[in-house]
CSV table of C-alpha atoms and ligand atoms in Angstrom, one decimal:
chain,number,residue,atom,x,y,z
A,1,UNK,CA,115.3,-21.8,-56.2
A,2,UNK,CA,114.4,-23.7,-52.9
A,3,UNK,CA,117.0,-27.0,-52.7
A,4,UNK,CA,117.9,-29.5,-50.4
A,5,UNK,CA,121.0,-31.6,-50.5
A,6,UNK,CA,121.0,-35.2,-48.3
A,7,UNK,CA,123.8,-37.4,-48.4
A,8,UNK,CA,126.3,-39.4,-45.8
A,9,UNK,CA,128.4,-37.4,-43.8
A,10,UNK,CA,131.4,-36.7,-45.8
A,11,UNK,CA,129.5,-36.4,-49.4
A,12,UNK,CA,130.8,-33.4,-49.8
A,13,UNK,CA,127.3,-31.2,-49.1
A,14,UNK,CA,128.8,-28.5,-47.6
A,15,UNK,CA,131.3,-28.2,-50.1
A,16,UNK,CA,128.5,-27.9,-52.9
A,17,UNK,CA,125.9,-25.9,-50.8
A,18,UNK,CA,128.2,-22.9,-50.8
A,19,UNK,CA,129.3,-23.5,-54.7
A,20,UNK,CA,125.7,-24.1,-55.1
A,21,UNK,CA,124.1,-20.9,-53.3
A,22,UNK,CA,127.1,-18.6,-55.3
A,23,UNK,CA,125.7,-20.4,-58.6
A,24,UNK,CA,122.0,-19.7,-57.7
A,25,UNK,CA,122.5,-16.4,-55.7
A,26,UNK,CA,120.7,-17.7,-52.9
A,27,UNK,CA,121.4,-17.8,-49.2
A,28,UNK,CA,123.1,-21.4,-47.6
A,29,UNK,CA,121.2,-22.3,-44.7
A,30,UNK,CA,123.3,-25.7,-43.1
A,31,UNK,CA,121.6,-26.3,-39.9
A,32,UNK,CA,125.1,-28.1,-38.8
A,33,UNK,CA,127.0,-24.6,-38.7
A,34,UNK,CA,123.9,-22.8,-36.9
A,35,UNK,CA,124.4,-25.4,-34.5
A,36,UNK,CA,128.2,-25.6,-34.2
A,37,UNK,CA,128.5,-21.6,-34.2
A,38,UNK,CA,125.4,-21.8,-31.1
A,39,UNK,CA,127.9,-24.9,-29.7
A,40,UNK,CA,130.9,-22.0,-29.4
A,41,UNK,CA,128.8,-18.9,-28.2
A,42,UNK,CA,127.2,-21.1,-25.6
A,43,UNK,CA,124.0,-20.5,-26.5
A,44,UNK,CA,120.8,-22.5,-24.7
A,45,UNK,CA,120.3,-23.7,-28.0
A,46,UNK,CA,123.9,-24.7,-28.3
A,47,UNK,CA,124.7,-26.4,-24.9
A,48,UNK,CA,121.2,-28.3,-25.4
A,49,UNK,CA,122.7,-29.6,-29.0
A,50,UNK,CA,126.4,-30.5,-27.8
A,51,UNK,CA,126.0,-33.7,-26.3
A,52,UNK,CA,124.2,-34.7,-29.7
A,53,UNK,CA,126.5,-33.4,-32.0
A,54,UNK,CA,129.6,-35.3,-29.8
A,55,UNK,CA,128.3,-38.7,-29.9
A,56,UNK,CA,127.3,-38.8,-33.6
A,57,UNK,CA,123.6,-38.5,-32.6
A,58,UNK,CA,121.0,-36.3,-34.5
A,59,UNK,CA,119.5,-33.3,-32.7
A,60,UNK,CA,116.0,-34.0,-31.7
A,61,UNK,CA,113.5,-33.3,-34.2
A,62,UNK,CA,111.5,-30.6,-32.2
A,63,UNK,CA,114.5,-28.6,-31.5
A,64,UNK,CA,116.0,-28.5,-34.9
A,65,UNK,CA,112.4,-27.9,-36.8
A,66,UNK,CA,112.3,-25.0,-34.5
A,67,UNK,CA,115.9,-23.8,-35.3
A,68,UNK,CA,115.0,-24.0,-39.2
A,69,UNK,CA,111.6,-22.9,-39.6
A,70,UNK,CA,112.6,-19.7,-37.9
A,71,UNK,CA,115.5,-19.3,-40.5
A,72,UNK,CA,113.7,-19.7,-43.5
A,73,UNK,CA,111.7,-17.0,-43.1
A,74,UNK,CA,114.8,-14.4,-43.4
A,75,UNK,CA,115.4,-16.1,-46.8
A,76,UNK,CA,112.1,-15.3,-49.1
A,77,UNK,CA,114.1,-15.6,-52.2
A,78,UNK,CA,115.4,-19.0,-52.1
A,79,UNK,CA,117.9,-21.3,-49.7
A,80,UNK,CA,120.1,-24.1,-50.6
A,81,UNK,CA,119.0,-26.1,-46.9
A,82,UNK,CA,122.4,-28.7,-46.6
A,83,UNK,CA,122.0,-30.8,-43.7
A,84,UNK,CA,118.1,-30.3,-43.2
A,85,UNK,CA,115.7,-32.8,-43.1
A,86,UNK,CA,117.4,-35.7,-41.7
A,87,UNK,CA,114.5,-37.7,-40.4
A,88,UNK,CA,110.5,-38.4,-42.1
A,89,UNK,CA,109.4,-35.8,-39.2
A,90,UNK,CA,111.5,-32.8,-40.3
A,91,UNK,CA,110.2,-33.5,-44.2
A,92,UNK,CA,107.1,-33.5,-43.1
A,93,UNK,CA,107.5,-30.4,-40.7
A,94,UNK,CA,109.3,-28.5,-43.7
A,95,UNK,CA,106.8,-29.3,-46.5
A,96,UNK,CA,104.1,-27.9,-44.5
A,97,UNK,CA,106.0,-24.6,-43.5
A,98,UNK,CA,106.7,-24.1,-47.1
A,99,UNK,CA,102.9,-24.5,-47.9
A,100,UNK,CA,102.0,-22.3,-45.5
A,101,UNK,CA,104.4,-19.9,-47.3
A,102,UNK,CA,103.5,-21.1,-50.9
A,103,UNK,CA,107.1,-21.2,-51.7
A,104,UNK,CA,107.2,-25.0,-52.2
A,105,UNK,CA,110.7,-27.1,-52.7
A,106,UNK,CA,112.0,-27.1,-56.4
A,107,UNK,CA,114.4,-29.9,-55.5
A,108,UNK,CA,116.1,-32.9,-53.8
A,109,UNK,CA,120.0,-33.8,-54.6
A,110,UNK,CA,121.3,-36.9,-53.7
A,111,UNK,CA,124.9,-37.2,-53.1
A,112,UNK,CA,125.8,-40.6,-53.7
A,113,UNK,CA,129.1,-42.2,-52.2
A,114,UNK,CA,130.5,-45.5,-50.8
A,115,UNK,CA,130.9,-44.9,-47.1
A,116,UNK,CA,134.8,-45.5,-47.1
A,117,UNK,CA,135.4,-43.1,-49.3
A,118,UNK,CA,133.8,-40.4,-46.8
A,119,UNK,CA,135.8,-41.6,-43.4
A,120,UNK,CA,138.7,-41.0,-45.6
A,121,UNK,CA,137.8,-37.4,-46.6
A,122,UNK,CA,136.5,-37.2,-43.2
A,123,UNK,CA,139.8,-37.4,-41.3
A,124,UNK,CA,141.2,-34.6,-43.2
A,125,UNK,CA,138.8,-32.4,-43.1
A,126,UNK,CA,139.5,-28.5,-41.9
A,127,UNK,CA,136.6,-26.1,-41.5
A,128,UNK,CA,136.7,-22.8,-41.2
A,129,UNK,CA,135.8,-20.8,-37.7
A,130,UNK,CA,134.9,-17.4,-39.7
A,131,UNK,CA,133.3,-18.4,-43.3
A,132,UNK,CA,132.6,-22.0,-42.4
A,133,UNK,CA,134.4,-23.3,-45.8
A,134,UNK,CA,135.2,-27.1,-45.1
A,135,UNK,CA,139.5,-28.1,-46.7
A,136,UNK,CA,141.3,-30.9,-46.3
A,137,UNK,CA,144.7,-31.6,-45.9
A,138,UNK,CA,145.2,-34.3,-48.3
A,139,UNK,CA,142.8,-33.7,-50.6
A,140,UNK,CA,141.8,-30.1,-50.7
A,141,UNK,CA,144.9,-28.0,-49.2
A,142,UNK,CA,145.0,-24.9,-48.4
A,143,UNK,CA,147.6,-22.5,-49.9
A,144,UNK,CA,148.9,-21.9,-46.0
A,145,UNK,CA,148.1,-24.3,-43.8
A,146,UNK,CA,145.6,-23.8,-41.2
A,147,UNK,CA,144.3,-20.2,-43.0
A,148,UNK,CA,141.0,-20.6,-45.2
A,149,UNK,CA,141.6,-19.7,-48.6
A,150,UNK,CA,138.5,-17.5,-49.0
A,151,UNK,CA,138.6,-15.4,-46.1
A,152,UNK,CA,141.9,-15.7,-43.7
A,153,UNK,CA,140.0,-17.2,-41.1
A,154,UNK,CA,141.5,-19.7,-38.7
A,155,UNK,CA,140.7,-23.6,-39.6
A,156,UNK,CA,139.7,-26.2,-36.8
A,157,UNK,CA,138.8,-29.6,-36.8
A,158,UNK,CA,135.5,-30.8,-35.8
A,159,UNK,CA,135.1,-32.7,-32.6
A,160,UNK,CA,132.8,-35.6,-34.4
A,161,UNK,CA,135.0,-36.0,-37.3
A,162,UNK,CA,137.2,-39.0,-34.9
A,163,UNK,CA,136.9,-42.3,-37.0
A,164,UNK,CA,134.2,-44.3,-34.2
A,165,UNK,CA,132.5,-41.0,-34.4
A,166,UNK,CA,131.9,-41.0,-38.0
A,167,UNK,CA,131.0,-44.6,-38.4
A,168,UNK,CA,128.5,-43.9,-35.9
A,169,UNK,CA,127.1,-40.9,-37.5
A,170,UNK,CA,127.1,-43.2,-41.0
A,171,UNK,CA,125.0,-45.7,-39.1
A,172,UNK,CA,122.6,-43.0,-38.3
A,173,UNK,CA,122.3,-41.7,-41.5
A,174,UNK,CA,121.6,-45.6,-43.1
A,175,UNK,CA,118.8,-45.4,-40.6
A,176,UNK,CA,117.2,-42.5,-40.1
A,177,UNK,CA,118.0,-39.8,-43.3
A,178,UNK,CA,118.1,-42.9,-45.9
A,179,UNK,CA,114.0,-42.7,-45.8
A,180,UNK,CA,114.4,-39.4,-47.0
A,181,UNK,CA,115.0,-40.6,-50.4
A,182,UNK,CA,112.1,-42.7,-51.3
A,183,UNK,CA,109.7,-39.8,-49.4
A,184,UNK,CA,111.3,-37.6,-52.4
A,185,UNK,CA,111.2,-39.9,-55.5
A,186,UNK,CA,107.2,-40.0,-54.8
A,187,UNK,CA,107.0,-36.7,-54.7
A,188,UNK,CA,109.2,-36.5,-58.3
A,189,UNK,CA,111.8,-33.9,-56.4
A,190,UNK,CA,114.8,-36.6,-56.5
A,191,UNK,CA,117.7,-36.4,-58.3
A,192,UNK,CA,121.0,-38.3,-57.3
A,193,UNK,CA,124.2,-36.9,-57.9
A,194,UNK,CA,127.5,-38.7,-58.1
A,195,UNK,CA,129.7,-37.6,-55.5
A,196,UNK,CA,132.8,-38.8,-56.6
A,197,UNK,CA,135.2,-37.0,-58.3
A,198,UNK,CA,136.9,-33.8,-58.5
A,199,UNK,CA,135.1,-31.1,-56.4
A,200,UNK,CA,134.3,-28.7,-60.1
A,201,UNK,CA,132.8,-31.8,-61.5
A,202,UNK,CA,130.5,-32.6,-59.0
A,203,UNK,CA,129.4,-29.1,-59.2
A,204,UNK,CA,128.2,-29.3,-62.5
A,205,UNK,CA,126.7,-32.3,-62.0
A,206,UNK,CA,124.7,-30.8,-59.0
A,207,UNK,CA,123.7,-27.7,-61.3
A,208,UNK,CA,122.2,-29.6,-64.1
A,209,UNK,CA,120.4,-32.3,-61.7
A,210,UNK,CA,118.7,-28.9,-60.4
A,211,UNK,CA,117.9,-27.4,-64.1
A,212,UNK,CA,116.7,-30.5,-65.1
A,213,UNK,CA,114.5,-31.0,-62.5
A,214,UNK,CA,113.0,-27.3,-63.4
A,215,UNK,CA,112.2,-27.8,-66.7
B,1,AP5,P1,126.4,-31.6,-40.3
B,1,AP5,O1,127.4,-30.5,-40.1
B,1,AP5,O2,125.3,-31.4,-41.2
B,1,AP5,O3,127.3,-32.9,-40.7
B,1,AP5,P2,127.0,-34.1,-41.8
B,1,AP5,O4,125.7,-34.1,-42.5
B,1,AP5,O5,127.4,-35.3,-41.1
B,1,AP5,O6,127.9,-33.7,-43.0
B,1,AP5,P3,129.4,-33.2,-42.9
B,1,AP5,O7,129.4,-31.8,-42.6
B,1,AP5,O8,130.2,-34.1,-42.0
B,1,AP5,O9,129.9,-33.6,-44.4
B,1,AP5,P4,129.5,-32.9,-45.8
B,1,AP5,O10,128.7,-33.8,-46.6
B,1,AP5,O11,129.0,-31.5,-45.6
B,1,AP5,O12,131.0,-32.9,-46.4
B,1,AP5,P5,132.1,-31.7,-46.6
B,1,AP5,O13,131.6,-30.8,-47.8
B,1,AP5,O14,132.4,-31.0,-45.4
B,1,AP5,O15,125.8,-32.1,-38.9
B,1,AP5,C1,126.6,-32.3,-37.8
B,1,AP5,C2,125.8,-32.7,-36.6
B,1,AP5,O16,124.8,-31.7,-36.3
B,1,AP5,C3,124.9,-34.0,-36.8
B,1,AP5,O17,125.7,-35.1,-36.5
B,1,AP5,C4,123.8,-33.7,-35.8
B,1,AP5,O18,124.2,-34.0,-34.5
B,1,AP5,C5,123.5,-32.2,-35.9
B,1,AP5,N1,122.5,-31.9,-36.9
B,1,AP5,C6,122.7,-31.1,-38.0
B,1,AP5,N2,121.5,-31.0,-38.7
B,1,AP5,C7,120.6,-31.8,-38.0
B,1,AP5,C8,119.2,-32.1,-38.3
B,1,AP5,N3,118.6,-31.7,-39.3
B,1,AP5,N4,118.6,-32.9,-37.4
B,1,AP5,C9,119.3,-33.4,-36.3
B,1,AP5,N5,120.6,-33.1,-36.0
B,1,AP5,C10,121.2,-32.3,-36.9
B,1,AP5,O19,133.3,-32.5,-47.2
B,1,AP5,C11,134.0,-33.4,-46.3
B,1,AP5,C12,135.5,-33.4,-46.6
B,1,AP5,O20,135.7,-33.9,-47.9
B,1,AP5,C13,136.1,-32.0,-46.6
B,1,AP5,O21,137.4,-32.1,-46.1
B,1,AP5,C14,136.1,-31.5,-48.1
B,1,AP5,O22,137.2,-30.6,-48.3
B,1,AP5,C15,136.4,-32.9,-48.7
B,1,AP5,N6,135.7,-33.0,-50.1
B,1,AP5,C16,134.5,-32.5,-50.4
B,1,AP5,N7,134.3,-32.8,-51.7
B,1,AP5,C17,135.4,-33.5,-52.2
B,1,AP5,C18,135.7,-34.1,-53.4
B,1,AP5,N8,134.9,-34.1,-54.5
B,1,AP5,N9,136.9,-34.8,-53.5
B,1,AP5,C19,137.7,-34.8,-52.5
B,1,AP5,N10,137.5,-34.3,-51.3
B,1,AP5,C20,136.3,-33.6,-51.1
């Protein structure tokens, strides 16, 4: 089961990739944690990415193809990839590392929302610093605030979730990850998935888009 989820920031991809990757039994690979955990050890990788990740702007495609390709190979057995490709380049890049593997992609998911409705989940957002879970205040509370549910760790909020930040990174996504989807459809991988709704919901939706897809 090789997967990709695309989707404005906010859809609620992180959310699925890790009900997702329980579901399948396969490993999440979200190239926006490697980077954010590289961001707080400091890493070469991470102090090249942190200007990016502050302003809203993507990664350079070099760097991050880099980043990713590496990763897969320590997951043979299947990945749910949230976050990864973004641009026409990194599709291109990650199509030909899987044929190189033969372990092509089984599918695409869509997650399909009106923008407003993710700079409102945005601003609440809590993310966990151990397990990388994402909560939110309003809509997704914790039972005691500022612990993650599922493993104790302490919750943050990320730097780039400020509203001009957001709308920025929306813009980016209209122009640059938007492609994505017609790149897909011709090569019959697509399926979109409402986002909306309540988090189990979605789920399900996700899972059949996927079985469908396979059959
Ligand atoms: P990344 O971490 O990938 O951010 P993103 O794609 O902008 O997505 P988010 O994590 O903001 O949102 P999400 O869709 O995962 O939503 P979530 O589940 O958290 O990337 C960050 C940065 O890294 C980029 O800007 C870029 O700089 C860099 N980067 C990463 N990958 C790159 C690449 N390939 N190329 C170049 N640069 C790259 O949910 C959001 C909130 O809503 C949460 O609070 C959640 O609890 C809540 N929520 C979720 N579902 C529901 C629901 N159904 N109902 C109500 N609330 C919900």
């Amino acid at each position: 089961m090789r997967t990709v989820l695309i989707g404005p920031p906010g859809a609620g991809k992180g959310t699925q990739a890790h009900r997702l990757a329980d579901y399948f039994d396969v490993r999440l690979i979200s190239t926006g944690d490697m980077f954010r955990r590289n961001v707080r050890a400091e890493t070469p990788l991470g102090l090249k990415a942190k200007s990016y990740m502050e302003a809203g702007e993507l990664v350079p495609d070099d760097i991050v193809t880099e980043m990713l390709v590496q990763e897969l190979d320590r997951y043979p057995n299947g990945f749910v990839l949230d976050g990864f490709p973004r641009t026409i380049p990194q599709a291109q890049a990650l199509e030909t590392a899987l044929a190189e593997r033969r372990r092509p992609l089984g599918a695409v998911l869509k997650f399909a929302i009106p923008d407003e409705v993710t700079v409102a989940r945005l601003a609440g957002r809590r993310t966990c610093t151990h397990c990388e879970r994402t909560f939110n205040v309003e809509l997704k509370p914790t039972k005691v605030p500022g612990v993650c549910d599922n493993c104790g760790g302490e919750l943050m909020q990320r730097d780039d979730d400020r509203e001009e930040i957001v709308r920025h990174r929306l813009d980016v996504y209209h122009r640059d990850t938007e492609p994505l989807q017609k790149y897909y459809w011709e090569r019959g991988l697509l399926r979109e998935v409402d986002a909306v709704g309540e988090v189990e919901e979605i789920t399900r939706r996700a899972i059949a888009a996927v079985k469908d897809i396979r059959t």
